[in-house]
Amino acid sequence: MHPTLTTRQHSAAKFFLLALFIIAIDQLSKYLVHTYMQLGSAGEIPIFGQWAKLTYTLNPGMAFGAELPAPYGKLVLTGFRMLAVGGLIYYIIRLCRQRVAAGYIACMALILGGAVGNLIDSIFYGIIYNNAPVGSPTRWFYGQVIDMIFVPLYVGYFPKYWPLIGGSYSNGFPIFNIADSSIFIGVALILLNQSRFFNESQPTAAPNEPQPLVAADAEKLA
């Protein structure tokens, strides 16, 4: 399957501006949380009662609280994020040249913005906010990601008969940030709009592009 083509080539600049907007909002929110909130549950700020809160949390690993083995797992993750960002930039430019549906490219820009947002934390926050975990080989590339959005969907013990997580305690949904949200929204929109972004039919060629040669035309040229 191929992304649906349009008749006009898109400018990559507007999609990179969307990614830049996500990065700016993400970094601003992390700065405000670090500057004005107390770390941990003591500094929680209710948003919608007990359904959603702001909680200043440091995440040394991946999105939504997942972690990699120390001490070099973080370095591997940061290196992977750098490669992913480079690949996304190239992919967005290529999609624009191929006149792919603008909605699909916008989703990729949301993913790019989120990836860069968390990459900035990993590379620089160990220096800027001095939040690299104790024992890190260096403060560069070992910064902890700042998370703050807490949605406690379920607090308590899972039933013991549940596979894998049975009997374990849950303090709610993992705490995340705007960068994580942007990545999730981009992926979700792609999955929900597959019928719009993708199809199995032959894409429509642009007016100035050569049309496929059909059998009748081939006989005329013979």
Short mmCIF file of C-alpha atoms in Angstrom, two decimals:
data_model
loop_
_atom_site.label_atom_id
_atom_site.label_comp_id
_atom_site.label_asym_id
_atom_site.label_seq_id
_atom_site.Cartn_x
_atom_site.Cartn_y
_atom_site.Cartn_z
CA MET A 1 0.00 0.00 0.00
CA HIS A 2 1.14 3.52 -0.73
CA PRO A 3 0.09 6.84 0.82
CA THR A 4 -2.53 8.56 -1.30
CA LEU A 5 -0.94 11.00 -3.75
CA THR A 6 -2.20 14.51 -4.44
CA THR A 7 -1.75 16.70 -7.49
CA ARG A 8 0.50 19.28 -5.76
CA GLN A 9 3.84 18.95 -4.06
CA HIS A 10 3.78 20.05 -0.41
CA SER A 11 6.27 22.40 1.18
CA ALA A 12 8.16 20.62 3.94
CA ALA A 13 8.60 23.92 5.82
CA LYS A 14 5.06 24.02 7.20
CA PHE A 15 5.38 20.49 8.59
CA PHE A 16 8.71 21.27 10.22
CA LEU A 17 7.07 24.36 11.72
CA LEU A 18 4.41 22.08 13.22
CA ALA A 19 7.16 19.90 14.69
CA LEU A 20 8.93 23.01 15.99
CA PHE A 21 5.70 24.19 17.65
CA ILE A 22 5.38 20.85 19.47
CA ILE A 23 9.02 21.09 20.57
CA ALA A 24 8.53 24.65 21.88
CA ILE A 25 5.38 23.79 23.85
CA ASP A 26 6.99 20.65 25.23
CA GLN A 27 10.16 22.42 26.36
CA LEU A 28 8.24 25.36 27.82
CA SER A 29 6.03 23.03 29.86
CA LYS A 30 9.09 21.19 31.21
CA TYR A 31 10.81 24.45 32.11
CA LEU A 32 7.74 25.67 34.01
CA VAL A 33 7.33 22.38 35.82
CA HIS A 34 11.01 22.27 36.81
CA THR A 35 11.00 25.92 37.91
CA TYR A 36 7.72 26.19 39.79
CA MET A 37 6.78 22.67 40.95
CA GLN A 38 8.11 20.48 43.72
CA LEU A 39 9.41 17.09 42.65
CA GLY A 40 7.18 14.12 43.50
CA SER A 41 3.66 13.69 44.82
CA ALA A 42 4.10 16.47 47.40
CA GLY A 43 3.91 19.02 44.61
CA GLU A 44 0.90 17.56 42.76
CA ILE A 45 -1.54 20.02 41.23
CA PRO A 46 -5.08 18.69 40.51
CA ILE A 47 -6.42 19.50 37.04
CA PHE A 48 -9.72 17.59 36.96
CA GLY A 49 -10.08 16.52 40.58
CA GLN A 50 -8.52 13.09 41.03
CA TRP A 51 -8.90 12.19 37.35
CA ALA A 52 -5.91 14.17 36.08
CA LYS A 53 -3.01 15.84 37.87
CA LEU A 54 0.27 17.59 37.24
CA THR A 55 3.06 15.67 38.97
CA TYR A 56 6.72 16.56 38.50
CA THR A 57 8.53 13.29 37.77
CA LEU A 58 11.94 12.41 36.35
CA ASN A 59 12.05 9.53 33.88
CA PRO A 60 15.52 8.09 33.15
CA GLY A 61 14.25 5.78 30.44
CA MET A 62 11.76 5.69 27.58
CA ALA A 63 8.30 7.11 27.02
CA PHE A 64 5.61 6.39 29.63
CA GLY A 65 8.15 5.37 32.26
CA ALA A 66 9.78 2.37 30.59
CA GLU A 67 13.48 1.95 31.33
CA LEU A 68 16.56 0.31 29.83
CA PRO A 69 19.33 -1.48 31.77
CA ALA A 70 22.01 0.72 33.34
CA PRO A 71 24.55 2.11 32.79
CA TYR A 72 24.66 2.14 28.99
CA GLY A 73 21.01 1.51 28.18
CA LYS A 74 20.32 5.24 28.34
CA LEU A 75 23.17 5.97 25.95
CA VAL A 76 21.86 3.37 23.50
CA LEU A 77 18.37 4.88 23.74
CA THR A 78 19.67 8.40 23.09
CA GLY A 79 21.65 7.18 20.08
CA PHE A 80 18.56 5.43 18.73
CA ARG A 81 16.50 8.60 19.16
CA MET A 82 19.08 10.60 17.22
CA LEU A 83 18.94 8.11 14.33
CA ALA A 84 15.14 8.10 14.45
CA VAL A 85 14.99 11.90 14.28
CA GLY A 86 17.31 11.95 11.27
CA GLY A 87 15.23 9.28 9.57
CA LEU A 88 11.98 11.16 10.25
CA ILE A 89 13.37 14.39 8.79
CA TYR A 90 14.45 12.61 5.62
CA TYR A 91 11.12 10.73 5.45
CA ILE A 92 9.03 13.91 5.74
CA ILE A 93 11.04 15.61 2.96
CA ARG A 94 10.58 12.56 0.77
CA LEU A 95 6.83 12.41 1.47
CA CYS A 96 6.47 16.06 0.46
CA ARG A 97 8.29 15.46 -2.81
CA GLN A 98 6.06 12.46 -3.51
CA ARG A 99 2.93 14.57 -2.92
CA VAL A 100 1.64 12.32 -0.17
CA ALA A 101 -1.56 13.27 1.69
CA ALA A 102 -0.91 16.32 3.89
CA GLY A 103 -2.69 14.74 6.86
CA TYR A 104 -0.27 11.81 6.85
CA ILE A 105 2.76 14.11 6.72
CA ALA A 106 1.31 16.20 9.56
CA CYS A 107 1.06 13.04 11.68
CA MET A 108 4.72 12.30 10.97
CA ALA A 109 5.54 15.89 12.00
CA LEU A 110 3.77 15.30 15.34
CA ILE A 111 5.90 12.19 15.86
CA LEU A 112 9.04 14.11 14.90
CA GLY A 113 8.27 16.94 17.33
CA GLY A 114 7.70 14.51 20.18
CA ALA A 115 10.88 12.58 19.40
CA VAL A 116 12.99 15.75 19.33
CA GLY A 117 11.37 17.01 22.55
CA ASN A 118 12.47 13.95 24.54
CA LEU A 119 15.83 13.84 22.75
CA ILE A 120 16.62 17.36 24.02
CA ASP A 121 15.97 16.15 27.57
CA SER A 122 18.26 13.16 27.17
CA ILE A 123 21.15 15.11 25.67
CA PHE A 124 21.07 18.39 27.62
CA TYR A 125 19.06 18.10 30.85
CA GLY A 126 21.91 16.42 32.71
CA ILE A 127 23.80 19.68 32.18
CA ILE A 128 20.99 22.27 32.18
CA TYR A 129 19.01 20.89 35.15
CA ASN A 130 21.74 18.65 36.61
CA ASN A 131 19.29 15.73 36.73
CA ALA A 132 21.47 12.89 35.42
CA PRO A 133 21.04 9.78 37.63
CA VAL A 134 23.67 9.19 40.30
CA GLY A 135 26.48 7.06 38.92
CA SER A 136 26.01 8.10 35.28
CA PRO A 137 29.29 7.98 33.31
CA THR A 138 28.68 11.56 32.17
CA ARG A 139 26.01 14.23 32.51
CA TRP A 140 25.86 14.63 28.72
CA PHE A 141 23.37 12.23 27.06
CA TYR A 142 22.19 10.98 30.46
CA GLY A 143 19.64 13.66 31.26
CA GLN A 144 16.32 12.48 32.66
CA VAL A 145 13.11 13.29 30.79
CA ILE A 146 10.70 15.51 32.70
CA ASP A 147 7.18 14.06 32.89
CA MET A 148 4.21 15.79 34.46
CA ILE A 149 0.80 14.61 33.16
CA PHE A 150 -0.67 12.00 35.50
CA VAL A 151 -3.98 10.27 34.74
CA PRO A 152 -4.59 7.68 37.51
CA LEU A 153 -6.99 5.37 35.70
CA TYR A 154 -6.64 2.56 38.23
CA VAL A 155 -4.98 2.51 41.64
CA GLY A 156 -4.74 -0.80 43.50
CA TYR A 157 -3.76 -4.44 43.05
CA PHE A 158 -4.52 -6.30 39.84
CA PRO A 159 -6.43 -9.61 40.23
CA LYS A 160 -4.03 -12.52 40.74
CA TYR A 161 -5.52 -14.49 37.84
CA TRP A 162 -4.50 -11.78 35.33
CA PRO A 163 -1.53 -12.96 33.24
CA LEU A 164 1.86 -11.25 33.77
CA ILE A 165 0.59 -8.37 35.95
CA GLY A 166 -1.66 -10.35 38.31
CA GLY A 167 -1.06 -9.48 41.96
CA SER A 168 1.07 -6.43 41.18
CA TYR A 169 0.20 -2.96 42.44
CA SER A 170 -0.70 -0.09 40.11
CA ASN A 171 -0.50 3.54 41.22
CA GLY A 172 -2.29 4.69 38.07
CA PHE A 173 -1.39 5.33 34.45
CA PRO A 174 2.29 6.08 33.75
CA ILE A 175 3.13 9.78 33.96
CA PHE A 176 3.90 11.32 30.56
CA ASN A 177 4.62 14.66 28.90
CA ILE A 178 3.58 16.66 25.84
CA ALA A 179 6.26 15.02 23.67
CA ASP A 180 4.91 11.56 24.55
CA SER A 181 1.38 12.78 23.85
CA SER A 182 2.39 14.16 20.45
CA ILE A 183 3.94 10.83 19.43
CA PHE A 184 0.88 8.92 20.64
CA ILE A 185 -1.55 11.26 18.84
CA GLY A 186 0.44 11.06 15.60
CA VAL A 187 0.47 7.26 15.63
CA ALA A 188 -3.20 7.04 16.66
CA LEU A 189 -4.33 9.38 13.88
CA ILE A 190 -2.44 7.33 11.31
CA LEU A 191 -4.13 4.14 12.53
CA LEU A 192 -7.58 5.76 12.64
CA ASN A 193 -7.29 7.35 9.19
CA GLN A 194 -5.74 4.53 7.20
CA SER A 195 -8.64 4.57 4.76
CA ARG A 196 -7.89 8.23 3.99
CA PHE A 197 -4.10 8.12 4.02
CA PHE A 198 -3.65 4.75 2.33
CA ASN A 199 -5.38 2.77 -0.38
CA GLU A 200 -4.68 -0.20 -2.59
CA SER A 201 -5.76 1.49 -5.80
CA GLN A 202 -3.39 3.08 -8.32
CA PRO A 203 -2.52 6.62 -7.12
CA THR A 204 -3.73 9.50 -9.27
CA ALA A 205 -0.87 11.01 -11.28
CA ALA A 206 -0.25 14.73 -11.27
CA PRO A 207 -1.29 16.66 -14.41
CA ASN A 208 2.29 17.08 -15.65
CA GLU A 209 3.32 13.49 -14.95
CA PRO A 210 3.25 10.89 -17.76
CA GLN A 211 0.19 8.66 -17.76
CA PRO A 212 0.59 4.89 -17.77
CA LEU A 213 0.63 3.28 -21.19
CA VAL A 214 -2.47 1.13 -21.70
CA ALA A 215 -2.89 -1.72 -24.17
CA ALA A 216 -4.96 0.31 -26.67
CA ASP A 217 -2.33 3.05 -26.82
CA ALA A 218 0.41 0.49 -27.29
CA GLU A 219 -1.36 -0.93 -30.36
CA LYS A 220 -1.53 2.54 -31.90
CA LEU A 221 2.20 3.00 -31.49
CA ALA A 222 3.05 -0.41 -32.96
#
